[in-house]
Tab-separated table of C-alpha atoms in Angstrom:
chain	number	residue	atom	x	y	z
A	181	UNK	CA	-21.583	2.892	-19.359
A	182	UNK	CA	-19.201	4.747	-17.055
A	183	UNK	CA	-18.033	3.236	-13.765
A	184	UNK	CA	-15.800	5.022	-11.258
A	185	UNK	CA	-13.805	2.858	-8.827
A	186	UNK	CA	-11.920	4.466	-5.947
A	187	UNK	CA	-8.894	2.284	-5.224
A	188	UNK	CA	-7.288	4.211	-2.325
A	189	UNK	CA	-8.288	6.902	0.130
A	190	UNK	CA	-4.977	8.693	-0.327
A	191	UNK	CA	-2.480	9.593	-3.041
A	192	UNK	CA	-0.645	6.646	-4.600
A	193	UNK	CA	2.550	6.225	-6.579
A	194	UNK	CA	0.899	4.541	-9.567
A	195	UNK	CA	-1.947	2.395	-10.862
A	196	UNK	CA	-0.655	-0.169	-13.340
A	197	UNK	CA	-2.553	-3.327	-14.271
A	198	UNK	CA	-6.299	-3.967	-14.207
A	199	UNK	CA	-8.357	-7.113	-13.703
A	200	UNK	CA	-11.784	-7.466	-15.309
A	201	UNK	CA	-13.257	-10.481	-13.571
A	202	UNK	CA	-10.389	-12.988	-14.016
A	203	UNK	CA	-8.916	-11.328	-17.102
A	204	UNK	CA	-5.599	-9.555	-16.515
A	205	UNK	CA	-4.946	-6.375	-18.469
A	206	UNK	CA	-1.244	-5.603	-18.213
A	207	UNK	CA	-0.001	-2.036	-18.382
A	208	UNK	CA	1.801	-1.240	-21.664
A	209	UNK	CA	0.797	-4.626	-23.073
A	210	UNK	CA	-2.985	-4.344	-23.018
A	211	UNK	CA	-3.546	-0.834	-21.696
A	212	UNK	CA	-2.462	2.338	-23.453
A	213	UNK	CA	-2.750	4.684	-20.474
A	214	UNK	CA	-1.414	7.600	-22.505
A	215	UNK	CA	-4.424	7.445	-24.800
A	216	UNK	CA	-6.804	6.086	-22.157
A	217	UNK	CA	-7.798	2.881	-23.897
A	218	UNK	CA	-7.499	-0.904	-23.862
A	219	UNK	CA	-5.610	-1.512	-27.086
A	220	UNK	CA	-4.797	-5.247	-27.035
A	221	UNK	CA	-6.361	-8.523	-25.989
A	222	UNK	CA	-9.939	-9.631	-25.458
A	223	UNK	CA	-11.290	-6.152	-24.758
A	224	UNK	CA	-9.523	-4.369	-27.637
A	225	UNK	CA	-12.549	-4.126	-29.930
A	226	UNK	CA	-12.966	-1.082	-32.141
A	227	UNK	CA	-15.418	0.384	-34.593
A	228	UNK	CA	-14.907	3.491	-36.715
A	229	UNK	CA	-11.869	4.388	-34.630
A	230	UNK	CA	-13.739	4.099	-31.308
A	231	UNK	CA	-12.661	1.693	-28.565
A	232	UNK	CA	-15.005	-0.613	-26.667
A	233	UNK	CA	-13.088	0.023	-23.432
A	234	UNK	CA	-11.490	3.280	-22.366
A	235	UNK	CA	-9.852	3.891	-18.997
A	236	UNK	CA	-8.485	6.855	-17.060
A	237	UNK	CA	-6.427	6.738	-13.868
A	238	UNK	CA	-6.121	9.458	-11.234
A	239	UNK	CA	-3.500	9.130	-8.505
A	240	UNK	CA	-5.075	11.464	-5.937
A	241	UNK	CA	-2.530	14.271	-6.147
A	242	UNK	CA	-3.047	17.697	-4.568
A	243	UNK	CA	-3.203	19.273	-8.060
A	244	UNK	CA	-5.558	16.695	-9.577
A	245	UNK	CA	-8.209	18.055	-11.951
A	246	UNK	CA	-11.650	16.629	-12.691
A	247	UNK	CA	-11.935	13.787	-15.182
A	248	UNK	CA	-12.649	15.399	-18.551
A	249	UNK	CA	-14.715	12.461	-19.810
A	250	UNK	CA	-17.137	12.653	-16.885
A	251	UNK	CA	-17.356	16.445	-17.047
A	252	UNK	CA	-18.248	16.205	-20.734
A	253	UNK	CA	-20.845	13.446	-20.308
A	254	UNK	CA	-22.633	14.376	-17.071
A	255	UNK	CA	-23.926	17.766	-16.004
A	256	UNK	CA	-23.754	16.722	-12.332
A	257	UNK	CA	-20.024	16.014	-12.621
A	258	UNK	CA	-18.309	19.372	-12.820
A	259	UNK	CA	-14.767	20.711	-12.848
A	260	UNK	CA	-15.063	20.994	-9.056
A	261	UNK	CA	-15.203	17.203	-8.715
A	262	UNK	CA	-11.428	16.771	-8.673
A	263	UNK	CA	-11.109	13.888	-6.231
A	264	UNK	CA	-7.946	15.225	-4.666
A	265	UNK	CA	-6.624	12.779	-2.098
A	266	UNK	CA	-8.508	9.928	-3.795
A	267	UNK	CA	-6.921	7.512	-6.238
A	268	UNK	CA	-9.486	6.219	-8.721
A	269	UNK	CA	-10.050	4.636	-12.118
A	270	UNK	CA	-12.745	5.605	-14.610
A	271	UNK	CA	-13.933	2.800	-16.914
A	272	UNK	CA	-16.025	3.458	-20.037
A	273	UNK	CA	-17.657	0.440	-21.659
A	274	UNK	CA	-19.187	1.068	-25.100
A	275	UNK	CA	-21.553	-1.272	-26.893
A	276	UNK	CA	-21.645	-1.284	-30.658
A	277	UNK	CA	-22.208	-3.983	-33.295
A	278	UNK	CA	-18.711	-5.459	-33.081
A	279	UNK	CA	-18.690	-5.533	-29.264
A	280	UNK	CA	-22.138	-7.018	-28.564
A	281	UNK	CA	-20.740	-10.511	-27.929
A	282	UNK	CA	-18.163	-9.087	-25.505
A	283	UNK	CA	-20.965	-7.644	-23.365
A	284	UNK	CA	-23.378	-10.563	-23.717
A	285	UNK	CA	-23.117	-11.148	-19.954
A	286	UNK	CA	-22.957	-7.452	-19.124
A	287	UNK	CA	-19.903	-5.433	-18.086
A	288	UNK	CA	-17.209	-6.965	-15.853
A	289	UNK	CA	-18.723	-7.553	-12.431
A	290	UNK	CA	-15.356	-7.516	-10.668
A	291	UNK	CA	-12.887	-4.760	-11.402
A	292	UNK	CA	-9.572	-4.639	-9.564
A	293	UNK	CA	-6.419	-2.608	-9.939
A	294	UNK	CA	-2.780	-3.277	-9.185
A	295	UNK	CA	-1.710	-0.261	-7.160
A	296	UNK	CA	1.713	0.979	-6.135
A	297	UNK	CA	0.465	2.584	-2.963
A	298	UNK	CA	1.015	5.400	-0.496
A	299	UNK	CA	3.958	7.496	-1.635
A	300	UNK	CA	4.561	9.993	1.173
A	301	UNK	CA	6.187	7.585	3.640
A	302	UNK	CA	9.061	9.126	5.581
A	303	UNK	CA	12.416	7.360	5.352
A	304	UNK	CA	14.699	8.595	8.171
A	305	UNK	CA	17.682	7.096	6.351
A	306	UNK	CA	17.423	9.912	3.812
A	307	UNK	CA	17.393	12.596	6.500
A	308	UNK	CA	20.647	14.190	7.680
A	309	UNK	CA	19.555	13.334	11.217
A	310	UNK	CA	16.958	10.536	11.586
A	311	UNK	CA	13.636	11.957	12.743
A	312	UNK	CA	14.734	15.548	12.228
A	313	UNK	CA	12.263	16.478	9.472
A	314	UNK	CA	9.586	13.799	8.829
A	315	UNK	CA	7.315	16.203	6.915
A	316	UNK	CA	9.971	17.098	4.327
A	317	UNK	CA	8.816	15.764	0.953
A	318	UNK	CA	12.455	15.199	-0.046
A	319	UNK	CA	12.601	12.367	2.491
A	320	UNK	CA	9.251	10.830	1.545
A	321	UNK	CA	8.535	8.211	-1.109
A	322	UNK	CA	6.796	4.950	-1.868
A	323	UNK	CA	8.325	1.960	-0.085
A	324	UNK	CA	7.615	-1.695	0.612
A	325	UNK	CA	9.725	-1.650	3.788
A	326	UNK	CA	7.446	-2.936	6.593
A	327	UNK	CA	9.202	-0.966	9.353
A	328	UNK	CA	8.774	2.353	7.533
A	329	UNK	CA	5.169	1.505	6.644
A	330	UNK	CA	4.355	0.580	10.252
A	331	UNK	CA	5.868	3.811	11.596
A	332	UNK	CA	3.980	5.821	8.977
A	333	UNK	CA	0.720	4.160	10.032
A	334	UNK	CA	1.426	4.889	13.703
A	335	UNK	CA	2.070	8.568	12.936
A	336	UNK	CA	-0.874	8.820	10.530
A	337	UNK	CA	-3.605	6.829	12.274
A	338	UNK	CA	-2.463	5.865	15.783
A	339	UNK	CA	-1.799	9.383	17.141
A	340	UNK	CA	1.888	8.715	17.801
A	341	UNK	CA	3.963	11.910	17.888
A	342	UNK	CA	7.301	12.129	16.106
A	343	UNK	CA	9.205	12.632	19.364
A	344	UNK	CA	7.742	9.380	20.702
A	345	UNK	CA	9.589	7.300	18.095
A	346	UNK	CA	13.087	5.895	18.501
A	347	UNK	CA	14.302	6.874	15.041
A	348	UNK	CA	17.728	5.253	15.396
A	349	UNK	CA	16.076	1.882	15.926
A	350	UNK	CA	13.813	2.564	12.916
A	351	UNK	CA	16.906	3.003	10.747
A	352	UNK	CA	18.500	-0.177	12.094
A	353	UNK	CA	15.401	-2.331	11.660
A	354	UNK	CA	14.554	-0.882	8.230
A	355	UNK	CA	18.071	-1.703	7.034
A	356	UNK	CA	17.680	-5.248	8.327
A	357	UNK	CA	14.456	-5.682	6.346
A	358	UNK	CA	16.108	-4.380	3.168
A	359	UNK	CA	19.063	-6.768	3.351
A	360	UNK	CA	19.003	-9.272	0.493
A	361	UNK	CA	18.761	-12.984	1.188
A	362	UNK	CA	18.768	-16.007	-1.100
A	363	UNK	CA	15.472	-17.677	-1.915
A	364	UNK	CA	15.105	-21.281	-0.706
A	365	UNK	CA	15.981	-22.699	-4.122
A	366	UNK	CA	19.069	-20.483	-4.302
A	367	UNK	CA	18.231	-19.104	-7.739
A	368	UNK	CA	17.596	-15.503	-6.778
A	369	UNK	CA	18.040	-12.912	-4.052
A	370	UNK	CA	15.322	-10.732	-2.572
A	371	UNK	CA	14.739	-8.383	0.334
A	372	UNK	CA	14.430	-10.156	3.669
A	373	UNK	CA	11.021	-8.614	4.448
A	374	UNK	CA	8.585	-6.584	2.347
A	375	UNK	CA	5.044	-5.388	2.977
A	376	UNK	CA	2.400	-5.175	0.257
A	377	UNK	CA	-0.811	-4.675	2.188
A	378	UNK	CA	-4.182	-3.276	1.198
A	379	UNK	CA	-6.520	-2.596	4.095
A	380	UNK	CA	-9.637	-0.636	4.893
A	381	UNK	CA	-9.328	2.781	6.498
A	382	UNK	CA	-12.516	1.868	8.344
A	383	UNK	CA	-10.918	-1.123	10.057
A	384	UNK	CA	-9.549	-1.072	13.585
A	385	UNK	CA	-6.300	0.898	13.376
A	386	UNK	CA	-4.375	-1.349	15.730
A	387	UNK	CA	-5.539	-4.481	13.920
A	388	UNK	CA	-4.209	-2.899	10.728
A	389	UNK	CA	-0.898	-2.188	12.455
A	390	UNK	CA	-0.641	-5.829	13.510
A	391	UNK	CA	-1.369	-6.922	9.940
A	392	UNK	CA	1.454	-4.695	8.668
A	393	UNK	CA	3.844	-6.023	11.326
A	394	UNK	CA	2.979	-9.619	10.460
A	395	UNK	CA	4.856	-9.157	7.171
A	396	UNK	CA	8.153	-8.906	9.060
A	397	UNK	CA	7.245	-10.996	12.134
A	398	UNK	CA	7.477	-7.646	13.888
A	399	UNK	CA	6.348	-6.249	17.201
A	400	UNK	CA	5.879	-2.836	18.734
A	401	UNK	CA	7.512	-2.084	22.068
A	402	UNK	CA	7.421	0.989	24.289
A	403	UNK	CA	10.647	1.604	26.125
A	404	UNK	CA	11.879	4.682	28.030
A	405	UNK	CA	9.172	6.870	26.536
A	406	UNK	CA	9.857	5.793	22.942
A	407	UNK	CA	8.254	3.384	20.501
A	408	UNK	CA	10.386	0.808	18.732
A	409	UNK	CA	9.284	-1.446	15.881
A	410	UNK	CA	11.350	-4.625	15.926
A	411	UNK	CA	11.555	-6.983	12.972
A	412	UNK	CA	11.640	-10.708	13.611
A	413	UNK	CA	15.194	-11.944	14.039
A	414	UNK	CA	17.499	-13.593	16.547
A	415	UNK	CA	18.710	-11.175	19.205
A	416	UNK	CA	21.572	-12.200	21.451
A	417	UNK	CA	20.725	-11.928	25.177
A	418	UNK	CA	22.201	-8.929	27.008
A	419	UNK	CA	22.655	-10.811	30.277
A	420	UNK	CA	22.352	-14.289	31.722
A	421	UNK	CA	20.050	-14.348	34.715
A	422	UNK	CA	21.901	-15.710	37.751
A	423	UNK	CA	21.562	-15.201	41.476
A	424	UNK	CA	24.322	-12.594	41.330
A	425	UNK	CA	22.398	-10.578	38.746
A	426	UNK	CA	19.040	-10.872	40.466
A	427	UNK	CA	20.514	-10.255	43.925
A	428	UNK	CA	18.731	-13.053	45.703
A	429	UNK	CA	18.294	-16.792	45.376
A	430	UNK	CA	16.211	-18.073	42.487
A	431	UNK	CA	13.209	-20.040	43.724
A	432	UNK	CA	11.196	-22.253	41.401
A	433	UNK	CA	7.537	-22.454	42.285
A	434	UNK	CA	5.477	-24.892	40.196
A	435	UNK	CA	1.834	-24.221	39.487
A	436	UNK	CA	-0.670	-25.827	41.824
A	437	UNK	CA	-2.253	-29.018	40.539
A	438	UNK	CA	-5.730	-28.326	39.154
A	439	UNK	CA	-7.074	-31.309	41.134
């Protein structure tokens, strides 16, 4: 039985661990990705040199070729079915005498993957001038920085042009998110804010943006023709509002009683 699971509608950095129902298959411990097989643990059953579970991962690259196992087994799956721009996993479950008990309830009904996601996110901190060359692959990589992820989503799905982004503020806020802070128990240090979000490309794009921003208590503001993404933090006031600043007396007007 072959099952193909698409895990992302774009290229990803890596696919590591797998979950079959509630069973965790850890990369390098249970999965031998180099030889496309589950080689340890509950699912590592063999007979005559054949494995009960074999797996292949495809990261969705622009040079991706068709899965050789599927091409060999199915006439409808040809070398043209390359899946470029799609990250996916192929699972092959084989039943033989020594694996019958393993499949007594059928194949795993829930299959999940641990994915290190989108890897073409522009980091203006790598550019000689922030915002100068966002399409340069030398300045793109995988990141868990919520500011960079939010800006990437705005450029990718929210129709925001590069010249509409305040890149200097992106650098400042991204650096703030990457600063290390002590954990509450004081035993370790970690980045102040990270984003590890998996969403549907069919969902509302602005709802997705808000979900990304929630990871850094962030908000999007539009100021002087530019977008800024601000991470949650204390910001000292620029001015104190007084009558001299406002230019006229301050009048307090309470709301009318609802009665």
